Short mmCIF file of C-alpha atoms in Angstrom, two decimals:
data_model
loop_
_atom_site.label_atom_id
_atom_site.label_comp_id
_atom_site.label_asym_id
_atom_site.label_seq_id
_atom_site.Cartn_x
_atom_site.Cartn_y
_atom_site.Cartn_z
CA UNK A 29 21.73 28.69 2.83
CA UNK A 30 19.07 27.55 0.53
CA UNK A 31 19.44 23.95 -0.94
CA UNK A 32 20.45 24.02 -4.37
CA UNK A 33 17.07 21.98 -6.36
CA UNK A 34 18.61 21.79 -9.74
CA UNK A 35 17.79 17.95 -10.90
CA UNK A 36 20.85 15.71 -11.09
CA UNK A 37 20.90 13.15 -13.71
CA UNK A 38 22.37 9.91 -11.30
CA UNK A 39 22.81 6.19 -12.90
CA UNK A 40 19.18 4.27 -11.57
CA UNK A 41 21.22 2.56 -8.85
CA UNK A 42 23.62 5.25 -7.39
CA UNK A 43 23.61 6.58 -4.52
CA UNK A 44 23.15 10.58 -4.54
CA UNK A 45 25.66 11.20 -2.45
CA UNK A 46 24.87 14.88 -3.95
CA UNK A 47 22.33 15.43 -2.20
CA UNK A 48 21.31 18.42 -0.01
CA UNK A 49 19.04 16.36 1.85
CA UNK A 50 20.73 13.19 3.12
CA UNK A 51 18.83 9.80 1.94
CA UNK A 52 17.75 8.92 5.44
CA UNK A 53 16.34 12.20 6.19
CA UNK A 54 14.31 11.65 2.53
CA UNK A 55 13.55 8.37 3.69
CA UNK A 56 12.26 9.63 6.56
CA UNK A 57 9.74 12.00 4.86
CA UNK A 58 8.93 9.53 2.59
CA UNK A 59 7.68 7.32 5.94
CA UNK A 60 5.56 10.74 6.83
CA UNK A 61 4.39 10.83 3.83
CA UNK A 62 3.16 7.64 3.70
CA UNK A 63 1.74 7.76 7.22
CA UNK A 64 -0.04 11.21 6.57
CA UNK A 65 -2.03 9.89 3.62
CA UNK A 66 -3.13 6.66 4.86
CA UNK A 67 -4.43 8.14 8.32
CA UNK A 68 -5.83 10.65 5.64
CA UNK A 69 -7.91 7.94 3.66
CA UNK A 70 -8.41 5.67 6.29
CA UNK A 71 -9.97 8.07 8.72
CA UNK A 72 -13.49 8.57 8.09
CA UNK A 73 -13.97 4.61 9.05
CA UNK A 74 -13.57 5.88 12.20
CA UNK A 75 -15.52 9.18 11.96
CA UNK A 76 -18.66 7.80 10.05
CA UNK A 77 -20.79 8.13 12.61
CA UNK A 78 -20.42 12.20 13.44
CA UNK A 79 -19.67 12.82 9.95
CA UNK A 80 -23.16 11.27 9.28
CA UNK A 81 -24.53 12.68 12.01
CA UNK A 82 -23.24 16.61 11.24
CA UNK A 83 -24.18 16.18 7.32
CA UNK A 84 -27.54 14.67 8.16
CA UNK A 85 -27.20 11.52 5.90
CA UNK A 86 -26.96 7.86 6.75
CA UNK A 87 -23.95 6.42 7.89
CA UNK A 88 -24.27 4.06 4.78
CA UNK A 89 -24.23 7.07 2.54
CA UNK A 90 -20.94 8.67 4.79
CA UNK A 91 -19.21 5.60 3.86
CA UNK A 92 -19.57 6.62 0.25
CA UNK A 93 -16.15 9.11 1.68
CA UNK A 94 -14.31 5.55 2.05
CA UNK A 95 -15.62 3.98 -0.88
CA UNK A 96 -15.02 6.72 -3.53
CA UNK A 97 -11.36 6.89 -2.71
CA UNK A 98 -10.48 3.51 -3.82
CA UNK A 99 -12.15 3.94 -6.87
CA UNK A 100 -10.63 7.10 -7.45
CA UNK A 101 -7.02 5.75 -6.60
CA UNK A 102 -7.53 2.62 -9.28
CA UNK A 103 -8.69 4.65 -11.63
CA UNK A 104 -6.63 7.89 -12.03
CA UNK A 105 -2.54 6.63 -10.69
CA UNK A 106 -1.48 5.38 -14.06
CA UNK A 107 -3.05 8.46 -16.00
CA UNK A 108 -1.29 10.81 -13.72
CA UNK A 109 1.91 9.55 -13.24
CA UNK A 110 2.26 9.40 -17.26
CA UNK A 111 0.99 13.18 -17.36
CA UNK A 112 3.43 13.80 -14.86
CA UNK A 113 6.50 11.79 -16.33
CA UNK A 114 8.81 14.45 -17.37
CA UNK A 115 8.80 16.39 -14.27
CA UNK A 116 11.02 16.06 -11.21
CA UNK A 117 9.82 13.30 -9.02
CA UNK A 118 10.66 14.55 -6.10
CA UNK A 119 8.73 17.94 -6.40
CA UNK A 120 5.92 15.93 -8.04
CA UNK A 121 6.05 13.98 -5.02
CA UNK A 122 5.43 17.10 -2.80
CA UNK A 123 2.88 18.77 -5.07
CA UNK A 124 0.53 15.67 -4.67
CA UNK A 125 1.21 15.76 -1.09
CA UNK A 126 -0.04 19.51 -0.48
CA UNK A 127 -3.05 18.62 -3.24
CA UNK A 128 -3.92 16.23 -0.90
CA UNK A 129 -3.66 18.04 2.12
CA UNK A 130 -5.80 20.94 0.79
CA UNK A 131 -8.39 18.40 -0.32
CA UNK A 132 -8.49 17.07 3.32
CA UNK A 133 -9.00 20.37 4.17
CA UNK A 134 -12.06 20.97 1.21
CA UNK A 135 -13.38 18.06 2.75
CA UNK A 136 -13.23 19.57 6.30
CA UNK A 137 -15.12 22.93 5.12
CA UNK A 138 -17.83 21.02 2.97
CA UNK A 139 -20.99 22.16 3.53
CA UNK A 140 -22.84 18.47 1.94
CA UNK A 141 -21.82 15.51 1.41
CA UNK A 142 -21.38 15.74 -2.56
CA UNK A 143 -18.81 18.53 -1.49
CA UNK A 144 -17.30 16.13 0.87
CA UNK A 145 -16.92 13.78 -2.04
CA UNK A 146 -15.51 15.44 -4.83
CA UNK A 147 -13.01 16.86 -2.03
CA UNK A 148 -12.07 13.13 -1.05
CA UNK A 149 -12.09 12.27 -5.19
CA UNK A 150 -9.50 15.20 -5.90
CA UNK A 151 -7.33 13.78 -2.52
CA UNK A 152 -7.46 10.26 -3.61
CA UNK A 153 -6.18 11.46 -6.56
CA UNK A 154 -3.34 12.94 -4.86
CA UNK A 155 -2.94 9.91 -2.80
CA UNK A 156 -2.52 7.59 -5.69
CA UNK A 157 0.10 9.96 -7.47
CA UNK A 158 2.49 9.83 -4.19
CA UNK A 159 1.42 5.70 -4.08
CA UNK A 160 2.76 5.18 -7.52
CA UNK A 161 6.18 7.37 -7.28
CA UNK A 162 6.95 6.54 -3.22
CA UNK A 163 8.41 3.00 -3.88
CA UNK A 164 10.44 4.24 -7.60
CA UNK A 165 11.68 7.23 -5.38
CA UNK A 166 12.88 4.77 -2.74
CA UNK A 167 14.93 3.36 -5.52
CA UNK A 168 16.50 6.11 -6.49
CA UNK A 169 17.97 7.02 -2.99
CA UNK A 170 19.69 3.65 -2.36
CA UNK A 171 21.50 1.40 -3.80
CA UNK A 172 19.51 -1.92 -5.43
CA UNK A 173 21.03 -4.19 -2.60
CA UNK A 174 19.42 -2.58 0.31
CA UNK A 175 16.21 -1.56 -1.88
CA UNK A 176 13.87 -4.05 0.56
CA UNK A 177 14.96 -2.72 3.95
CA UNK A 178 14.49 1.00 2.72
CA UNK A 179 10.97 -0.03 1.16
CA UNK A 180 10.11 -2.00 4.69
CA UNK A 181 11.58 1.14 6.21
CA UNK A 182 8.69 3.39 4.32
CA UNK A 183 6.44 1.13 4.35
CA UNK A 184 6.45 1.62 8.70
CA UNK A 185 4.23 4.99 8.00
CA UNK A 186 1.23 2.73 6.57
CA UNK A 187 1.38 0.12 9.23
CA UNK A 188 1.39 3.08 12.02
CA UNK A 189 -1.44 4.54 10.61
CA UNK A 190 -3.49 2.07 10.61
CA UNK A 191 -2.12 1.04 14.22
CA UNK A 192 -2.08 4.81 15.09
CA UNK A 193 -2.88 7.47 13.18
CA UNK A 194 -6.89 6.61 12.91
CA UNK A 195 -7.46 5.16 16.13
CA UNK A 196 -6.18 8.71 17.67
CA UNK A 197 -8.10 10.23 14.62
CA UNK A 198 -11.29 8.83 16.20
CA UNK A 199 -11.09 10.00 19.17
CA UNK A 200 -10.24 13.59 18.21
CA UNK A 201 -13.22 13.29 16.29
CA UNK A 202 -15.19 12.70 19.55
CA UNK A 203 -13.80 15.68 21.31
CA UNK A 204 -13.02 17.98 18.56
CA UNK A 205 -15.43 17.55 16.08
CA UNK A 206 -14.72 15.87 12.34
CA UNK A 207 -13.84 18.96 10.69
CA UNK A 208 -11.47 19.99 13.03
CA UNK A 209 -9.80 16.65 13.25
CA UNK A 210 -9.54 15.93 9.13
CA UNK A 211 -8.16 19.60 9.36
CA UNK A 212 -5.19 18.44 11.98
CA UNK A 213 -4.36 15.12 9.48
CA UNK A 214 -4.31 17.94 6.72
CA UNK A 215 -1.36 19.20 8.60
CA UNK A 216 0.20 16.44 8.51
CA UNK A 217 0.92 16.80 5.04
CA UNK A 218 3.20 19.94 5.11
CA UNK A 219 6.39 18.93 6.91
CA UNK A 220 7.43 15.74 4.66
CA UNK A 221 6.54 18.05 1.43
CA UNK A 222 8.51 20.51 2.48
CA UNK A 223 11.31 18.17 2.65
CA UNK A 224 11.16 17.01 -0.33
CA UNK A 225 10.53 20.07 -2.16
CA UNK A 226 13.84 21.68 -0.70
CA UNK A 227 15.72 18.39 -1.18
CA UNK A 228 17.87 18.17 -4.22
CA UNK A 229 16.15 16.87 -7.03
CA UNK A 230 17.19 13.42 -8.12
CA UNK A 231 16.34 12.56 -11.81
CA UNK A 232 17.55 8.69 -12.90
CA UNK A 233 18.83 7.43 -15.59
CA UNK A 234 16.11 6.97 -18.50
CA UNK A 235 13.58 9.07 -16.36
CA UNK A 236 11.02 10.19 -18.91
CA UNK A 237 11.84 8.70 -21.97
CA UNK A 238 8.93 6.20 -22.02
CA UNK A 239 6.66 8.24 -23.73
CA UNK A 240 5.03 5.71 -25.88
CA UNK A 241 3.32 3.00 -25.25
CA UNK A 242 4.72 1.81 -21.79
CA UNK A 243 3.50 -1.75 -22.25
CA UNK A 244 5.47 -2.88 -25.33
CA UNK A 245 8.58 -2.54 -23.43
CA UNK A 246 10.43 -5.60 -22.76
CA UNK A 247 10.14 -5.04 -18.51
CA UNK A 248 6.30 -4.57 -18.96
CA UNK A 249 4.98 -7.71 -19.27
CA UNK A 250 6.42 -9.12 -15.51
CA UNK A 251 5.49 -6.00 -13.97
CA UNK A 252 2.21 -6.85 -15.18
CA UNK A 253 2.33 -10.44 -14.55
CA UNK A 254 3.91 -9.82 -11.23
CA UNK A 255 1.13 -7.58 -10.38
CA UNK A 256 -1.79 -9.67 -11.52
CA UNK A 257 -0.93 -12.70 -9.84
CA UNK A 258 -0.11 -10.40 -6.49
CA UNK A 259 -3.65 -9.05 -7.16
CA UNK A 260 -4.62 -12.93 -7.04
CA UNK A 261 -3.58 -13.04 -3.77
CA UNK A 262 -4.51 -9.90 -1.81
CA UNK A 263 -7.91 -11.03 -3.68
CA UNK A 264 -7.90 -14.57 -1.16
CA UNK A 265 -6.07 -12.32 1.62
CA UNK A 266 -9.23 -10.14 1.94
CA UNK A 267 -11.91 -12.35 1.37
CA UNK A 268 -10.67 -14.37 4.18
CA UNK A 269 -9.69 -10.86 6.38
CA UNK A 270 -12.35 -9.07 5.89
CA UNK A 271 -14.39 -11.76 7.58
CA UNK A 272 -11.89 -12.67 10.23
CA UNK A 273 -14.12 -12.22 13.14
CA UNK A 274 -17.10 -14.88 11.48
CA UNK A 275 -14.06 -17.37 10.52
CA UNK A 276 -12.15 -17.44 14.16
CA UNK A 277 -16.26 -17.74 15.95
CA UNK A 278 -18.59 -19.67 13.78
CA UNK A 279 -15.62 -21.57 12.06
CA UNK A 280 -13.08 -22.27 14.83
CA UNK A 281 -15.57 -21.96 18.17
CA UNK A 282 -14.00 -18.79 19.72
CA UNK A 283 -16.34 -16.97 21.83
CA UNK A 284 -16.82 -12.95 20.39
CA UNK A 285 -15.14 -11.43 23.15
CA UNK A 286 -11.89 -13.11 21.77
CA UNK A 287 -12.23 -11.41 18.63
CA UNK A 288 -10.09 -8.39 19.63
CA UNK A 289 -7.40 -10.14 21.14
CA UNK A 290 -7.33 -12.33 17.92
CA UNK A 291 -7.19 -9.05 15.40
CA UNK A 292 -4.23 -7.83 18.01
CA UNK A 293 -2.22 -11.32 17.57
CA UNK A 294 -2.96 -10.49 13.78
CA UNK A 295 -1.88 -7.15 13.74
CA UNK A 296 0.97 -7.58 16.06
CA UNK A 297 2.05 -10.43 13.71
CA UNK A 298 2.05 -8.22 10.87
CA UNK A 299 4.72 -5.87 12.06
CA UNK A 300 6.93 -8.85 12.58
CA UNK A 301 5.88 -9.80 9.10
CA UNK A 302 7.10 -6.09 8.08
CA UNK A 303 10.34 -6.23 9.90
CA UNK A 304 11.41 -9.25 7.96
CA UNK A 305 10.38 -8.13 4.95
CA UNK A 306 13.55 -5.72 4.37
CA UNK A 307 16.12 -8.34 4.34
CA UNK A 308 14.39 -11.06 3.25
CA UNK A 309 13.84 -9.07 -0.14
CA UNK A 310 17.54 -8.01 -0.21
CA UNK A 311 18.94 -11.38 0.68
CA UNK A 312 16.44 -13.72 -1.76
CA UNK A 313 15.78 -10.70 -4.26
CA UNK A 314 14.31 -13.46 -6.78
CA UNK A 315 12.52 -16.06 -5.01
CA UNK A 316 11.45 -14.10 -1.61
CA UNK A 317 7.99 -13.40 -3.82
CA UNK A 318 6.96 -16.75 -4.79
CA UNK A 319 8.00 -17.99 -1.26
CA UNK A 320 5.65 -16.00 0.53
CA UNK A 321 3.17 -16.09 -2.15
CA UNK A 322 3.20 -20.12 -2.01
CA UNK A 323 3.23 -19.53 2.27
CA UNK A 324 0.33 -17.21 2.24
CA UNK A 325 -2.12 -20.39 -0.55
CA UNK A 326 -0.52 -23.39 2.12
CA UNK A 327 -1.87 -20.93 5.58
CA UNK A 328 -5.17 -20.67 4.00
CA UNK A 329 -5.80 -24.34 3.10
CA UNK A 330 -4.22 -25.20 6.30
CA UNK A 331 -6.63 -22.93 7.67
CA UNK A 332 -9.53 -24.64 6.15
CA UNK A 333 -8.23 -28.00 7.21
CA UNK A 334 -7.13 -27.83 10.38
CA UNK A 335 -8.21 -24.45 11.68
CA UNK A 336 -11.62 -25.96 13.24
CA UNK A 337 -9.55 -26.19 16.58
CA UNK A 338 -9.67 -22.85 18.16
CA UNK A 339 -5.52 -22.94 19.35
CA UNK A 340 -4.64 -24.21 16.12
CA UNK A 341 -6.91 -21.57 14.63
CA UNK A 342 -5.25 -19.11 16.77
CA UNK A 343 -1.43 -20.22 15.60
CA UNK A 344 -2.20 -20.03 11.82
CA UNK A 345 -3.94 -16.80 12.11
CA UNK A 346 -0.39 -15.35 13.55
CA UNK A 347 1.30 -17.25 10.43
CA UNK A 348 -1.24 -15.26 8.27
CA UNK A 349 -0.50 -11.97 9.98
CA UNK A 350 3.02 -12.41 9.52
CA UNK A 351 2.70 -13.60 5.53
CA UNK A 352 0.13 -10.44 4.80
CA UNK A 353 2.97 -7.96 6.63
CA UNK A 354 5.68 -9.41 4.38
CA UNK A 355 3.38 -9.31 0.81
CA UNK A 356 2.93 -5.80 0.56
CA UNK A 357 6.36 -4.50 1.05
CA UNK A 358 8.22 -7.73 -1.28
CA UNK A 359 6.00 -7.41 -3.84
CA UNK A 360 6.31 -3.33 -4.56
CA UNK A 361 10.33 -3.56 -3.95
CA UNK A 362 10.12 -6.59 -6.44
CA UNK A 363 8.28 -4.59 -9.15
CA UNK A 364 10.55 -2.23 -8.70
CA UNK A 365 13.46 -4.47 -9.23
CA UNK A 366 12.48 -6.11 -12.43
CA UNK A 367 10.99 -2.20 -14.00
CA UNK A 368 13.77 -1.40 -16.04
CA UNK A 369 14.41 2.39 -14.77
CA UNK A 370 12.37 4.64 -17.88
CA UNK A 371 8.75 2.47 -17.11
CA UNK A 372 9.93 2.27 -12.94
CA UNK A 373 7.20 4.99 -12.38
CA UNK A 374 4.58 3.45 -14.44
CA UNK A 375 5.32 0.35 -12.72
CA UNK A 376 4.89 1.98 -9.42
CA UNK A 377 1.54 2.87 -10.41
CA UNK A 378 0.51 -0.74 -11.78
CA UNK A 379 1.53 -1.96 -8.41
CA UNK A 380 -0.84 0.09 -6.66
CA UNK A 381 -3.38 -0.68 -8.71
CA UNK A 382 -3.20 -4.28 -8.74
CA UNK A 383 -3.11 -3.82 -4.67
CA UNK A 384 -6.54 -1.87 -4.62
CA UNK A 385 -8.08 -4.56 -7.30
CA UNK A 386 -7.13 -7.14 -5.04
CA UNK A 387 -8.13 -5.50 -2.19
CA UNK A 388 -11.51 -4.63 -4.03
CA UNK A 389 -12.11 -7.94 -5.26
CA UNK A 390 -11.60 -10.17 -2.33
CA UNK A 391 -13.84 -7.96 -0.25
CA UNK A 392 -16.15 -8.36 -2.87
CA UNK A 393 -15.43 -11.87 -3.46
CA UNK A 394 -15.77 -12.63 0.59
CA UNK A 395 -19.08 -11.49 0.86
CA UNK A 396 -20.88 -13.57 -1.98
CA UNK A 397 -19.18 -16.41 -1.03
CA UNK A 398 -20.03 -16.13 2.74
CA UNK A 399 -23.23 -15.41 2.17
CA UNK A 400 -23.74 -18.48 -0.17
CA UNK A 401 -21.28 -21.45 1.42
CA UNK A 402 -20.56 -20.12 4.97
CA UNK A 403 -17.21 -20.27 6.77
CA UNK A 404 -15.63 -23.11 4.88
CA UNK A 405 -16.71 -21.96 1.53
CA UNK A 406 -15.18 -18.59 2.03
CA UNK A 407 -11.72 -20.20 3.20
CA UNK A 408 -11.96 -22.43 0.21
CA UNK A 409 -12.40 -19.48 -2.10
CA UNK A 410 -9.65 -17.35 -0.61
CA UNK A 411 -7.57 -20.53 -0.79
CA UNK A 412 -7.99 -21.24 -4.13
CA UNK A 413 -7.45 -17.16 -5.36
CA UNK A 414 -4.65 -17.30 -3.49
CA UNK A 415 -2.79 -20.44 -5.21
CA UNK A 416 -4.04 -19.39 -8.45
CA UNK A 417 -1.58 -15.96 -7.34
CA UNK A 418 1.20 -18.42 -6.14
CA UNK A 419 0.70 -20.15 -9.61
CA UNK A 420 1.62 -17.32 -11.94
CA UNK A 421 4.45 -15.98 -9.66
CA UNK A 422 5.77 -19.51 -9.46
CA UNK A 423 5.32 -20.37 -13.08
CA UNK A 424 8.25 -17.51 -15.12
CA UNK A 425 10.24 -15.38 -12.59
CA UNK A 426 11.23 -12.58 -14.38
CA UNK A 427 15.14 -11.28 -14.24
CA UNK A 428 16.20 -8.22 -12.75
CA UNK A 429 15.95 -5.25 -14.80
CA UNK A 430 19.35 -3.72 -16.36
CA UNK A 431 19.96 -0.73 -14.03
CA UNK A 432 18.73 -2.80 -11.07
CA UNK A 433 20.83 -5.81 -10.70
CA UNK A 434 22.77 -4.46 -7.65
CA UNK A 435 21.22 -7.12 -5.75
CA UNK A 436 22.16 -10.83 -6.06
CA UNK A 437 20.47 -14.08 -4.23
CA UNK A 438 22.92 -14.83 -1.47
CA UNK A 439 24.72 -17.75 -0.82
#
């Protein structure tokens, strides 16, 4: 018997116990979802070389398939979700999901790599439409006081792509070929939309009545504040990051062969980081932002001042891992907390903004800086971006938004 995909209007934080498709069977879609599209964007770092190699361009110009999608996601997930804003979420949701699918596919076919591109552009697209509505969905399937473990919960499919999905992605792409590998991750795409699509439609509270301008509403201005001060940080995260492997040998004195073992205790740390995220965010809904945020500025300065030692550099490059594993997932069920239910989508797509501009920026930021001061400059500069976050998280926390204030600070 066919599920029944007439929207239900539910109150913001029910739980829609109506459902055809159970939450956790969403949820779990929602984590496909999230680990399709990521291995989806992600996966040409690892193909660069053939891709190059098969369109007869430089591997500098191939990158231009990475580069464009960021751009791409900045610039289009606001417009989008406000075209999109009176239509089911869910379905949205899997529309964007098959868009980007048959873009991966596009991309697979292209005969040149301007064809490659504007396939990529049209799937990054896609990608930052299910990026801005994953996190509101989320909210609509549980109730506000488990909000962070469900986010953490999704938030699994990014962390196992990046662990998974494109390190198996790059070595299809040595046996299969490019094209026949992007057209696999394509795949990957169908099953969670399908899900969704069937799944009865759940509309909140509010949904779509923000027509106007979204920014004069009183819940605007924190989501925005929030945001930039996030930004702030991700900003000093990646400057520092991106340039782990010059920090842990030139700064601390670890020979290069320990570089992988160092980006495995970082990456190992950052799953831990993940796994706390869930009920650290339900337990400490207000303050479990601003902790982490004032964590992450004190690991980077005690980086800088003590991280010249290569155990000690070792130790608070674990402490990092675990901080940038929490940041993601507190921050976006945060926003989503203090979004009062008609802007939650909007805010959904500010948040995934603000995490590209950061992520942008301190890459960006990173590079002059190294180039200019060296090691210590570089930790300095991520330092100091990353208080300047702390500052404006620390400096007004914003309440809970009416519709959302199922969770409370526990005892």
């Amino acid at each position: 018997m066919a599920c029944d995909t007439t929207p239900v209007p539910v109150p913001a934080a029910a739980l829609p116990g109506a459902a055809c498709a159970p939450p956790q069977r969403t949820l779990t879609a929602l984590t496909a979802a999230a680990f399709a599209t990521v291995t989806i964007e992600l996966s040409p770092t690892g193909l660069l070389p053939v891709i190059a190699a098969d369109l007869a361009v430089s591997p500098s110009a191939a990158g231009s398939l990475v580069a464009t999608w960021a751009v791409t996601l900045a610039a289009t997930s606001l417009a989008l979700v406000r075209a999109t804003r009176r239509l089911p979420r869910q379905r949205v949701l899997a529309v964007a999901l098959l868009v980007c699918g048959a873009a991966t596919l596009a991309t697979a076919a292209a005969p040149s790599l301007g064809a490659a591109v504007v396939a990529r552009v049209v799937g990054a697209a896609a990608h930052g439409l299910v990026w801005a509505l994953l996190v509101p969905h989320v909210a609509d399937l549980v109730p506000p006081e488990r909000l962070g473990r469900a986010v953490s919960t999704v938030l699994v499919g990014p962390t196992a792509a990046s662990v998974l999905g494109v390190p198996v992605a790059a070595s299809l792409g040595g046996v299969l070929g490019w094209r026949w590998t992007l057209a696999l991750l394509a795949a990957l795409t169908l099953p969670p939309a399908l899900v969704l699509v069937r799944g009865r439609t759940v509309r909140r509270d509010g949904a779509g009545t923000a027509a106007g301008a979204w920014w004069r509403h009183p819940s605007a201005r924190p989501v925005l504040r929030t945001a930039g001060g996030t930004a702030a940080l991700l900003a000093g995260h990646f400057a520092a990051a991106t340039y782990l492997a010059v920090l842990v040998t030139d700064g601390a004195g670890l020979p290069g062969g320990a570089v992988p073992a160092v980006l495995f205790v970082f990456g190992l740390a950052g799953v831990l980081g993940l796994a706390v995220a869930g009920p650290l965010s339900d337990r400490r809904p207000a303050t479990a932002l601003p902790a982490v945020a004032v964590a992450f500025a004190a690991g980077l300065a005690a980086l800088l001042l003590v991280g010249t030692h290569p155990a000690v550099a070792v130790t608070l490059v674990a402490i990092w891992g675990v901080l940038i594993g929490l940041l993601p997932p507190v921050f976006q069920t945060r926003v989503t907390r203090i979004a009062a239910p008609e802007i939650r989508d909007v805010a959904g797509a500010v948040a995934i903004t603000a995490l590209n501009v950061g992520i942008a920026a301190g890459a960006a930021l990173g590079g002059l800086v190294l180039a200019r001061s060296g090691p210590t400059g570089l930790v300095l500069a991520a330092a100091g971006a990353a208080a300047a976050g702390a500052l404006v998280l620390l400096v007004r926390r914003p309440a809970v938004a009416p519709g959302n204030d199922g969770a409370r600070e526990a005892p």
